[in-house]
Amino acid sequence: MTQKHSDRLNGETDISNSFKLLESQYFQGQEAIQFDAESQSGKLQWVRANRKSRMAFNKIDYFFEPSQMWEFPPDYAQSPETPFKISFVSNNTVRIQIESRKIVKRSEELSEMLAQEPGSDQTWTSEKSETGWIWHNECGSVELQCHPFRIVFRDSKGKLLTQTYHHEDKPSLNNTYPIPVSFVRSAADMSHRLAASFALSPGEKIYGGGESFTALNKRGQKLRLFTRDPLSAQTQDMYKPIPFLMSNRGYGMFVHSSAPMTFDIGQDYDAANVLYIDDDSLDLFFFFGEPKELLYSYTSLTGRSPLPPLWSFGLWMSRITYNSEEQVREVASRMREEKIPCDVIHIDTGWFEQDWRCDYRFAPSRFTDAKKMIDDLREDGYRVSLWQVPYFTPENPLFEELLEKGLVITDTEGNLPTEDAILDFSNPDAVKWYQDQIESLLEMGVAAIKADFGESAPVYGRYHSGKSGRFEHNLYPLRYNKTVADITKKVTGDHIIFARSAWAGSQRYPMHWGGDAENTDSAMHASLRAGLSIGLSGFTYWSHDIGGFVKKSPEALYRRWLPFGMLTSHSRVHGAPPKEPWAYSDHFVEQFKAATDMKYRLMPYIYTQAYLASQQGLPMMRAMLVEYPKDQNCWLVDDQYLLGSDLLVAPLFEEFNEREVYLPEGVWYDYQTNKRYTGGQRVVIEAAEIPIIVLARGGAVIPQAAPAASTELIDWEAITGMAYRAENQSDTLNYEEEEMNRSGMFYHPLDKEMTKVKSITVIE
């Protein structure tokens, strides 16, 4: 294994391995010197160290040991000094910047990951302390201790949130991990990689990190933030790693870099959260607050998801793959015949002359008049979505053109780094060429493009941007997402893509789905964890392959997965055929229709919650901890969620028609039966006709519509509300009027404003 990356093409990458090599030189941040309080900048002095073998009681360890410089000529510093800076972006956001070497070339352009240049906040006041400086405001305090170098974060009451971690803080005989801020200088190529260690408190829980399929609480895990196709929904690898974390202690952190990273969140050493970064610099944003505040602040920096078009919230019918006009027309007709609501027909890899060989042209042998097909479907209330990919095999008719025009990623010699021609989205000419292909499809009437793959940009490639694959690999999904979204918005006016890969900032280009899930109960649960985790990483919209992707969905699993899929922001049936309900039993067709009708009935609620979530940077499918951060039980739940703020959803992960559900304080009502439950406890609830538990929060008014064949046929002038009486709510004759005035509102998709429902039915 090399120092930085796997010995396999785009294999697993663990940056922490770089800090275990005996031949490399290590530097540990020891002392802040020359610090100027006015500019909030100074220099960090580094102490040299090596990994030294230590034998004790018949075992050998490799500890960090301070070492003397042994370099020639003797012009190099024994203890290098490099710049660092502390700045205040907002009233709850602090930026820490540390460099490990002189930066020769610094881009003046706005970072691809940021939506705007970070601001400057004047609410922080500073004071000199015995050991350094302290800044504080109503959100908390930041303390710089100069010797030894330490940064301490406290809340507004003075409670310690976290601090850079030292052995002096919690003494240990184990001296094998980097503290507090360290960098390694590679013996292979003299490159630098940084590590920053932060203290973890007893009972502390950490969340986020992207679309992670593993346990929701990341304490005790090691996250590899390197985009990779895991071919699964049950591994540590991620299609969408995001370098953002939040803690139940009231803080969050964002590492502003596109380099591969490894976050060791108390796995190697329980007391330390070590951020390993394949970068020469550390650019860390620290946020104070509870989950909603953290997400609001993080998305203020990196951007929020705009509200997608209404039709995108309807059912997307798909499989891998419809490969002829006849098949597409047949499934569209049958959906209407069965009276199953549906808004999108997705055509996956089979619309080209040869399956998977993307040339952006409908196969004339199987699609006799694609434009007319799209027009006819549109007249029947359908949109069409198309799969494509930015990789071109040698047999692809576009392969030579891309090479001749220099639009692809190369290796350092100017040749192809793999067998394929891979579009270089850092090249404006490549972006224009690609968008020209997509534009012709959108002008034909295609409504959305599935931006599949994007996880495998060559690490050792050469890019038009001038950056190496070290920084472009993780950026590739973000550039890809933006390229597709921009041309779609330009032609259709809609903020919509359907993407698999992502990086920090990709939430600006909704929406994304969860990849190739197995057809199992555990993969269904893992998909939920992934959706909750990406929601805790700044993404508002998310989907997944209902029923699983890899094989034919077992009917019993499909039946339970379907309502779960319908109660996420976006709902797509996709995977190995058959996916059409009539390919199963007659009873399943009825169940399929019932679950889909439920989503369309709830469309006014879903669209309203989507509008509000987009404003606030919140996920539509949100972990319980987002709405109930004071309830410690909610930080432990990863098998249920809230759809918006008022509906609690608990899928059935086993072939058993009841399950235990945790209910926060208050009263809750079964959406299917109106049965009332008291919160603050775990309750076993039996599912009704639709195999899922859905509970409405007491005090909420849920706007509803009569189900329609598509979202554009919903009667938005006849929206009614279901009002669920809160605990101890006064019983007045004007209850219905009071409730309607207070919260009986929905976001009208045509008027683009909040509107009162026509009438309210009270449930008590």
Short mmCIF file of C-alpha atoms in Angstrom, two decimals, residues 73 78 224 236 410 419 434 458 540 570 602 613 653:
data_model
loop_
_atom_site.label_atom_id
_atom_site.label_comp_id
_atom_site.label_asym_id
_atom_site.label_seq_id
_atom_site.Cartn_x
_atom_site.Cartn_y
_atom_site.Cartn_z
CA PRO A 73 22.57 21.82 3.80
CA GLN A 78 14.63 22.56 13.40
CA ARG A 224 -13.19 7.47 5.00
CA GLN A 236 -18.22 1.99 5.19
CA THR A 410 -5.29 12.66 -18.61
CA GLU A 419 -9.36 2.71 -20.46
CA TYR A 434 -21.41 18.20 -22.30
CA PRO A 458 -8.58 9.41 -11.18
CA THR A 540 -32.68 18.65 2.21
CA HIS A 570 -38.66 11.94 -3.49
CA LEU A 602 -50.18 14.22 1.68
CA ALA A 613 -36.98 23.11 4.79
CA PHE A 653 -38.03 -3.67 8.82
#
